[in-house]
GROMACS .gro file of C-alpha atoms in nm:
model
  372
    1MET     CA    1  13.750   8.107  10.736
    2THR     CA    2  13.392   8.051  10.849
    3HIS     CA    3  13.442   8.296  11.134
    4PHE     CA    4  13.577   8.558  10.893
    5LEU     CA    5  13.284   8.511  10.654
    6GLY     CA    6  13.039   8.529  10.942
    7ASN     CA    7  13.177   8.863  11.059
    8LEU     CA    8  13.196   8.994  10.704
    9PHE     CA    9  12.834   8.907  10.623
   10PHE     CA   10  12.704   9.027  10.959
   11TRP     CA   11  12.870   9.367  10.957
   12PHE     CA   12  12.771   9.420  10.596
   13PHE     CA   13  12.416   9.335  10.703
   14VAL     CA   14  12.441   9.584  10.991
   15PHE     CA   15  12.555   9.853  10.747
   16ILE     CA   16  12.262   9.785  10.513
   17VAL     CA   17  12.009   9.794  10.799
   18LEU     CA   18  12.154  10.121  10.931
   19LEU     CA   19  12.147  10.260  10.579
   20GLN     CA   20  11.779  10.176  10.544
   21LEU     CA   21  11.701  10.320  10.886
   22PHE     CA   22  11.865  10.642  10.770
   23TYR     CA   23  11.643  10.659  10.461
   24TYR     CA   24  11.330  10.600  10.668
   25LEU     CA   25  11.419  10.841  10.948
   26PHE     CA   26  11.559  11.118  10.728
   27PHE     CA   27  11.340  11.093  10.417
   28PHE     CA   28  11.030  10.877  10.441
   29VAL     CA   29  10.915  10.980  10.787
   30ARG     CA   30  10.854  11.326  10.637
   31LEU     CA   31  10.561  11.195  10.434
   32ALA     CA   32  10.433  10.986  10.725
   33PHE     CA   33  10.400  11.298  10.942
   34TYR     CA   34  10.316  11.545  10.668
   35LYS     CA   35  10.016  11.768  10.727
   36GLU     CA   36   9.888  11.992  10.454
   37LYS     CA   37   9.852  12.348  10.571
   38GLU     CA   38   9.500  12.476  10.608
   39VAL     CA   39   9.403  12.717  10.333
   40LEU     CA   40   9.317  13.036  10.521
   41GLU     CA   41   9.249  13.245  10.213
   42SER     CA   42   9.072  13.112   9.908
   43GLN     CA   43   9.294  13.114   9.601
   44GLU     CA   44   9.181  13.011   9.258
   45TYR     CA   45   9.408  13.046   8.958
   46PRO     CA   46   9.299  13.010   8.597
   47VAL     CA   47   9.401  12.655   8.504
   48SER     CA   48   9.470  12.472   8.179
   49VAL     CA   49   9.426  12.096   8.207
   50VAL     CA   50   9.633  11.925   7.935
   51VAL     CA   51   9.575  11.564   7.829
   52CYS     CA   52   9.734  11.383   7.535
   53ALA     CA   53   9.557  11.093   7.366
   54ARG     CA   54   9.638  10.854   7.087
   55ASP     CA   55   9.372  10.597   7.003
   56GLU     CA   56   9.221  10.636   7.350
   57ALA     CA   57   8.850  10.655   7.268
   58GLY     CA   58   8.776  10.364   7.502
   59ASN     CA   59   8.950  10.536   7.793
   60LEU     CA   60   8.833  10.890   7.719
   61VAL     CA   61   8.466  10.795   7.729
   62LYS     CA   62   8.524  10.695   8.094
   63SER     CA   63   8.785  10.948   8.209
   64LEU     CA   64   8.700  11.273   8.031
   65PRO     CA   65   8.362  11.335   8.201
   66GLY     CA   66   8.536  11.340   8.539
   67ILE     CA   67   8.772  11.610   8.414
   68LEU     CA   68   8.502  11.815   8.245
   69LEU     CA   69   8.261  11.804   8.540
   70GLN     CA   70   8.500  11.953   8.795
   71LYS     CA   71   8.353  12.191   9.053
   72TYR     CA   72   8.593  12.475   8.988
   73GLN     CA   73   8.435  12.817   8.955
   74THR     CA   74   8.737  13.008   8.828
   75THR     CA   75   8.828  13.019   8.460
   76HIS     CA   76   8.970  12.693   8.333
   77GLU     CA   77   8.999  12.492   8.015
   78VAL     CA   78   9.069  12.134   7.913
   79VAL     CA   79   9.314  12.101   7.623
   80LEU     CA   80   9.287  11.757   7.465
   81VAL     CA   81   9.570  11.682   7.221
   82ASN     CA   82   9.447  11.422   6.972
   83ASP     CA   83   9.779  11.279   6.858
   84ASN     CA   84   9.729  11.105   6.523
   85SER     CA   85   9.447  10.883   6.648
   86VAL     CA   86   9.294  10.643   6.397
   87ASP     CA   87   9.012  10.519   6.619
   88ASP     CA   88   8.692  10.706   6.709
   89THR     CA   89   8.865  10.965   6.929
   90LYS     CA   90   8.788  11.250   6.687
   91TYR     CA   91   8.414  11.181   6.681
   92LEU     CA   92   8.396  11.123   7.055
   93LEU     CA   93   8.560  11.459   7.122
   94GLU     CA   94   8.326  11.633   6.881
   95GLU     CA   95   8.032  11.502   7.083
   96PHE     CA   96   8.189  11.617   7.411
   97GLN     CA   97   8.248  11.964   7.267
   98LYS     CA   98   7.877  12.007   7.200
   99THR     CA   99   7.814  11.998   7.575
  100PHE     CA  100   8.136  12.124   7.733
  101LYS     CA  101   8.252  12.462   7.605
  102GLN     CA  102   8.572  12.450   7.812
  103LEU     CA  103   8.699  12.157   7.605
  104ARG     CA  104   8.948  12.258   7.338
  105VAL     CA  105   9.073  11.991   7.099
  106LEU     CA  106   9.412  12.018   6.932
  107PRO     CA  107   9.430  11.765   6.646
  108LEU     CA  108   9.777  11.656   6.536
  109THR     CA  109   9.808  11.485   6.200
  110GLN     CA  110  10.187  11.462   6.176
  111GLU     CA  111  10.452  11.307   6.399
  112GLY     CA  112  10.718  11.527   6.556
  113LYS     CA  113  11.037  11.480   6.357
  114LEU     CA  114  11.324  11.338   6.562
  115ILE     CA  115  11.113  11.374   6.880
  116PRO     CA  116  11.011  11.025   6.989
  117GLY     CA  117  10.754  10.962   7.258
  118LYS     CA  118  10.491  11.190   7.408
  119LYS     CA  119  10.691  11.513   7.427
  120PHE     CA  120  10.587  11.662   7.093
  121PRO     CA  121  10.209  11.638   7.148
  122LEU     CA  122  10.247  11.748   7.510
  123SER     CA  123  10.461  12.046   7.407
  124MET     CA  124  10.200  12.147   7.152
  125GLY     CA  125   9.927  12.123   7.414
  126ILE     CA  126  10.125  12.335   7.659
  127ARG     CA  127  10.202  12.599   7.398
  128THR     CA  128   9.834  12.610   7.304
  129ALA     CA  129   9.720  12.646   7.667
  130LYS     CA  130   9.578  12.986   7.760
  131TYR     CA  131   9.671  12.991   8.128
  132ASP     CA  132   9.993  12.981   8.326
  133VAL     CA  133   9.895  12.705   8.570
  134LEU     CA  134   9.907  12.373   8.386
  135LEU     CA  135   9.755  12.054   8.525
  136LEU     CA  136   9.862  11.740   8.341
  137SER     CA  137   9.709  11.396   8.334
  138ASP     CA  138   9.676  11.094   8.105
  139ALA     CA  139   9.387  10.980   7.892
  140ASP     CA  140   9.326  10.675   8.112
  141CYS     CA  141   9.321  10.876   8.438
  142MET     CA  142   9.010  10.987   8.624
  143PRO     CA  143   9.011  11.249   8.899
  144ALA     CA  144   8.931  11.095   9.236
  145SER     CA  145   8.683  11.373   9.307
  146GLU     CA  146   8.510  11.679   9.165
  147TYR     CA  147   8.763  11.894   9.348
  148TRP     CA  148   9.078  11.769   9.177
  149ILE     CA  149   9.156  12.100   9.004
  150GLN     CA  150   9.069  12.297   9.317
  151LYS     CA  151   9.294  12.093   9.543
  152MET     CA  152   9.591  12.071   9.307
  153GLN     CA  153   9.602  12.445   9.237
  154GLU     CA  154   9.595  12.516   9.611
  155GLY     CA  155   9.957  12.400   9.618
  156TYR     CA  156  10.066  12.722   9.448
  157LYS     CA  157  10.198  12.944   9.722
  158LYS     CA  158  10.446  13.227   9.670
  159GLY     CA  159  10.751  13.106   9.477
  160ILE     CA  160  10.602  12.767   9.385
  161ASP     CA  161  10.622  12.667   9.019
  162ILE     CA  162  10.570  12.289   9.047
  163VAL     CA  163  10.309  12.084   9.234
  164LEU     CA  164  10.353  11.708   9.259
  165GLY     CA  165  10.041  11.495   9.299
  166TYR     CA  166   9.962  11.129   9.353
  167GLY     CA  167   9.840  10.910   9.068
  168ALA     CA  168   9.679  10.599   9.215
  169TYR     CA  169   9.553  10.284   9.048
  170GLN     CA  170   9.202  10.148   9.081
  171LYS     CA  171   9.150   9.893   9.357
  172LYS     CA  172   9.054   9.553   9.220
  173LYS     CA  173   9.067   9.191   9.324
  174GLY     CA  174   9.381   8.985   9.280
  175PHE     CA  175   9.739   8.984   9.402
  176LEU     CA  176   9.875   9.156   9.089
  177ASN     CA  177   9.654   9.456   9.158
  178LYS     CA  178   9.794   9.481   9.510
  179LEU     CA  179  10.150   9.462   9.379
  180ILE     CA  180  10.085   9.733   9.121
  181ARG     CA  181   9.931   9.959   9.382
  182PHE     CA  182  10.210   9.890   9.631
  183GLU     CA  183  10.477   9.970   9.374
  184THR     CA  184  10.293  10.293   9.294
  185PHE     CA  185  10.276  10.377   9.664
  186HIS     CA  186  10.643  10.291   9.716
  187THR     CA  187  10.749  10.513   9.427
  188ALA     CA  188  10.536  10.798   9.565
  189LEU     CA  189  10.682  10.745   9.912
  190GLN     CA  190  11.020  10.821   9.760
  191TYR     CA  191  10.952  11.115   9.529
  192LEU     CA  192  10.713  11.289   9.770
  193SER     CA  193  10.949  11.242  10.067
  194TYR     CA  194  11.247  11.367   9.869
  195ALA     CA  195  11.046  11.675   9.771
  196LEU     CA  196  10.962  11.738  10.137
  197ALA     CA  197  11.334  11.703  10.216
  198GLY     CA  198  11.410  11.978   9.965
  199ILE     CA  199  11.551  11.759   9.689
  200PRO     CA  200  11.264  11.690   9.446
  201TYR     CA  201  11.364  11.459   9.163
  202MET     CA  202  11.051  11.348   8.975
  203GLY     CA  203  10.676  11.361   8.933
  204VAL     CA  204  10.427  11.138   8.753
  205GLY     CA  205  10.246  11.251   8.441
  206ARG     CA  206   9.920  11.102   8.568
  207ASN     CA  207   9.891  11.390   8.815
  208LEU     CA  208  10.138  11.673   8.779
  209SER     CA  209  10.118  12.050   8.769
  210TYR     CA  210  10.363  12.322   8.679
  211LYS     CA  211  10.353  12.671   8.539
  212ARG     CA  212  10.366  12.735   8.169
  213ASN     CA  213  10.615  13.011   8.235
  214ILE     CA  214  10.878  12.776   8.379
  215PHE     CA  215  10.823  12.537   8.089
  216MET     CA  216  10.894  12.812   7.837
  217GLU     CA  217  11.188  12.958   8.031
  218SER     CA  218  11.356  12.617   8.054
  219LYS     CA  219  11.301  12.563   7.679
  220GLY     CA  220  11.055  12.284   7.743
  221PHE     CA  221  11.177  11.936   7.660
  222ALA     CA  222  11.457  12.058   7.430
  223SER     CA  223  11.736  11.900   7.634
  224ILE     CA  224  11.559  11.561   7.657
  225ASN     CA  225  11.378  11.547   7.322
  226HIS     CA  226  11.605  11.265   7.205
  227ILE     CA  227  11.481  11.040   7.487
  228PRO     CA  228  11.142  10.874   7.421
  229GLY     CA  229  11.023  10.890   7.784
  230GLY     CA  230  11.083  11.138   8.061
  231ASP     CA  231  10.820  11.401   7.984
  232ASP     CA  232  10.734  11.386   8.354
  233ASP     CA  233  11.024  11.254   8.564
  234LEU     CA  234  11.318  11.383   8.358
  235PHE     CA  235  11.162  11.725   8.307
  236ILE     CA  236  11.096  11.763   8.680
  237ASN     CA  237  11.445  11.628   8.749
  238LYS     CA  238  11.578  11.916   8.541
  239ILE     CA  239  11.372  12.209   8.671
  240ALA     CA  240  11.270  12.124   9.030
  241THR     CA  241  11.445  12.293   9.321
  242LYS     CA  242  11.412  12.310   9.697
  243THR     CA  243  11.216  12.634   9.682
  244ASN     CA  244  10.996  12.597   9.373
  245THR     CA  245  10.831  12.260   9.441
  246ALA     CA  246  10.535  12.161   9.659
  247ILE     CA  247  10.328  11.847   9.702
  248VAL     CA  248   9.951  11.798   9.730
  249ILE     CA  249   9.833  11.462   9.863
  250HIS     CA  250   9.475  11.533   9.972
  251LYS     CA  251   9.258  11.237   9.871
  252ASP     CA  252   9.040  11.466   9.659
  253ALA     CA  253   9.349  11.566   9.460
  254HIS     CA  254   9.440  11.211   9.351
  255THR     CA  255   9.386  11.065   9.008
  256ILE     CA  256   9.292  10.702   8.949
  257SER     CA  257   9.410  10.494   8.655
  258GLU     CA  258   9.310  10.156   8.520
  259PRO     CA  259   9.581   9.906   8.623
  260LYS     CA  260   9.730   9.638   8.402
  261THR     CA  261   9.565   9.300   8.435
  262THR     CA  262   9.846   9.065   8.333
  263TRP     CA  263  10.201   9.024   8.459
  264THR     CA  264  10.339   9.061   8.106
  265GLU     CA  265  10.166   9.395   8.048
  266TRP     CA  266  10.273   9.529   8.385
  267ARG     CA  267  10.634   9.424   8.343
  268LYS     CA  268  10.643   9.584   7.999
  269GLN     CA  269  10.505   9.907   8.148
  270LYS     CA  270  10.761   9.910   8.430
  271ASN     CA  271  11.047   9.831   8.192
  272ARG     CA  272  10.948  10.137   7.989
  273HIS     CA  273  10.934  10.358   8.298
  274TYR     CA  274  11.276  10.258   8.428
  275THR     CA  275  11.461  10.330   8.104
  276THR     CA  276  11.474  10.701   8.195
  277ALA     CA  277  11.640  10.655   8.537
  278LYS     CA  278  11.991  10.654   8.390
  279TYR     CA  279  11.939  11.014   8.275
  280TYR     CA  280  11.874  11.150   8.626
  281LYS     CA  281  12.119  11.390   8.785
  282PRO     CA  282  12.414  11.204   8.945
  283LYS     CA  283  12.312  11.279   9.305
  284PHE     CA  284  11.970  11.125   9.249
  285LYS     CA  285  12.112  10.820   9.075
  286PHE     CA  286  12.338  10.773   9.377
  287LEU     CA  287  12.063  10.817   9.638
  288LEU     CA  288  11.809  10.602   9.455
  289GLY     CA  289  12.068  10.340   9.365
  290LEU     CA  290  12.189  10.314   9.724
  291TYR     CA  291  11.835  10.271   9.853
  292SER     CA  292  11.755  10.010   9.587
  293ALA     CA  293  12.072   9.819   9.674
  294GLY     CA  294  11.967   9.816  10.039
  295CYS     CA  295  11.624   9.676   9.953
  296PHE     CA  296  11.781   9.406   9.738
  297LEU     CA  297  12.060   9.304   9.976
  298VAL     CA  298  11.897   9.310  10.319
  299TYR     CA  299  11.741   8.963  10.313
  300PRO     CA  300  12.022   8.773  10.135
  301LEU     CA  301  12.267   8.922  10.386
  302ALA     CA  302  12.035   8.837  10.675
  303LEU     CA  303  12.024   8.474  10.560
  304LEU     CA  304  12.401   8.454  10.516
  305SER     CA  305  12.453   8.615  10.857
  306ILE     CA  306  12.222   8.362  11.022
  307ILE     CA  307  12.411   8.075  10.859
  308PHE     CA  308  12.765   8.195  10.928
  309TYR     CA  309  12.727   8.425  11.231
  310GLY     CA  310  12.415   8.354  11.438
  311TRP     CA  311  12.046   8.432  11.440
  312LYS     CA  312  11.989   8.636  11.758
  313ALA     CA  313  12.156   8.963  11.661
  314VAL     CA  314  12.018   8.935  11.309
  315LEU     CA  315  11.664   8.890  11.439
  316VAL     CA  316  11.694   9.193  11.668
  317LEU     CA  317  11.802   9.413  11.379
  318LEU     CA  318  11.529   9.278  11.153
  319VAL     CA  319  11.262   9.342  11.417
  320VAL     CA  320  11.379   9.701  11.467
  321ARG     CA  321  11.373   9.751  11.091
  322TRP     CA  322  11.029   9.590  11.054
  323LEU     CA  323  10.881   9.807  11.329
  324LEU     CA  324  11.004  10.129  11.171
  325LEU     CA  325  10.904  10.019  10.822
  326ALA     CA  326  10.557   9.912  10.940
  327PHE     CA  327  10.501  10.244  11.116
  328VAL     CA  328  10.615  10.465  10.827
  329TRP     CA  329  10.426  10.262  10.567
  330LYS     CA  330  10.107  10.262  10.774
  331LYS     CA  331  10.108  10.639  10.825
  332SER     CA  332  10.205  10.708  10.464
  333MET     CA  333   9.949  10.465  10.322
  334GLU     CA  334   9.682  10.643  10.523
  335LYS     CA  335   9.792  10.971  10.365
  336LEU     CA  336   9.765  10.825  10.014
  337ASN     CA  337   9.441  10.632  10.070
  338GLU     CA  338   9.612  10.294  10.035
  339SER     CA  339   9.555  10.165  10.389
  340ASP     CA  340   9.425   9.826  10.275
  341LEU     CA  341   9.778   9.738  10.158
  342TRP     CA  342   9.935   9.768  10.502
  343SER     CA  343   9.835   9.421  10.624
  344TYR     CA  344  10.064   9.279  10.354
  345PHE     CA  345  10.365   9.489  10.452
  346LEU     CA  346  10.594   9.194  10.529
  347LEU     CA  347  10.511   9.029  10.199
  348PHE     CA  348  10.576   9.355  10.013
  349ASP     CA  349  10.904   9.397  10.199
  350PHE     CA  350  11.020   9.056  10.078
  351TRP     CA  351  10.887   9.139   9.732
  352ASN     CA  352  11.107   9.452   9.718
  353CYS     CA  353  11.413   9.229   9.725
  354LEU     CA  354  11.294   9.041   9.416
  355TYR     CA  355  11.150   9.351   9.250
  356TYR     CA  356  11.480   9.532   9.214
  357LEU     CA  357  11.641   9.218   9.078
  358LEU     CA  358  11.369   9.181   8.814
  359PHE     CA  359  11.374   9.538   8.690
  360LEU     CA  360  11.742   9.629   8.723
  361PRO     CA  361  11.813   9.532   8.358
  362SER     CA  362  11.553   9.788   8.245
  363VAL     CA  363  11.781  10.072   8.354
  364PHE     CA  364  12.032   9.970   8.088
  365LYS     CA  365  11.785   9.905   7.806
  366LYS     CA  366  11.734  10.141   7.515
  367PRO     CA  367  11.398  10.319   7.550
  368ALA     CA  368  11.118  10.237   7.306
  369LYS     CA  369  11.053  10.519   7.060
  370SER     CA  370  10.674  10.516   7.074
  371TRP     CA  371  10.474  10.646   7.371
  372LYS     CA  372  10.179  10.427   7.278
   0.00000   0.00000   0.00000
């Protein structure tokens, strides 16, 4: 019986390792070796930056100047949707408008009926926007440079309707900050690599661009209005194709957000994010679920294989896996300006096993109705 269990656990472990090697060699290596094409001809489209805010005066006073002071010579505007704020957002925006003529404020004083979450204010902002190229961000996000608009709009080549960007979190002291930033990197490793493989499945609202035309043609969020979240990932999941999606990962094109500072706040945030995953297209649920299962099972199976089968073959497979993982993560972290995380790669690899166990229940939870 012990011999049977040993073989069962070991060959299951071999399958999981080979499965993960496939994901890294077929998907994730694409981001590791990705090189953005040099822009030979200057292109500058008129751009509408759209940001929604509800009671975000404290964040806007820090983030909005970075958006308004962009070095972008072509026509652009910043549409700020003030969604039923009861703090000082209104007065803060009035002061900004005195200096920045490109700032347009859309005040909302009523909630969208039967449309929970952020979709109603975002839809109103998009419909109000003057220009076809939309660049979306959140009220707590700051552009990483003065060239954010310039770099993001450079992703629009012929046939491209969607540009996926990277939304980083501010680097601070503490292990929680490193975990938050690693999880953000790991998520980006997946959605950016899938896009490069021709099967884009999501973007993040902290740094996302698409054309107003495709939003209107696809009837906006109509098919997902009943779901509180998903204004970024579910919408992209619906409209993105192999030919209409590009990525921009230049460090000047990143946005930077303020990270959560307590485990409770972060877990609440992640629980909210994962409630939309069950609405993805079946092929993406399968691919993402299979990868998550591999991350969760690899170390328990390694331990069981060592106990019931032997340690030598297990160690060889783990070393091969670690070497590939370390290489891909290092190269990809360099691309996304997260290189300081690489020295913890083994710890983060172990953490992935626990991470998927902690947040799996979120997939089956009912989404919260409020976006704030």
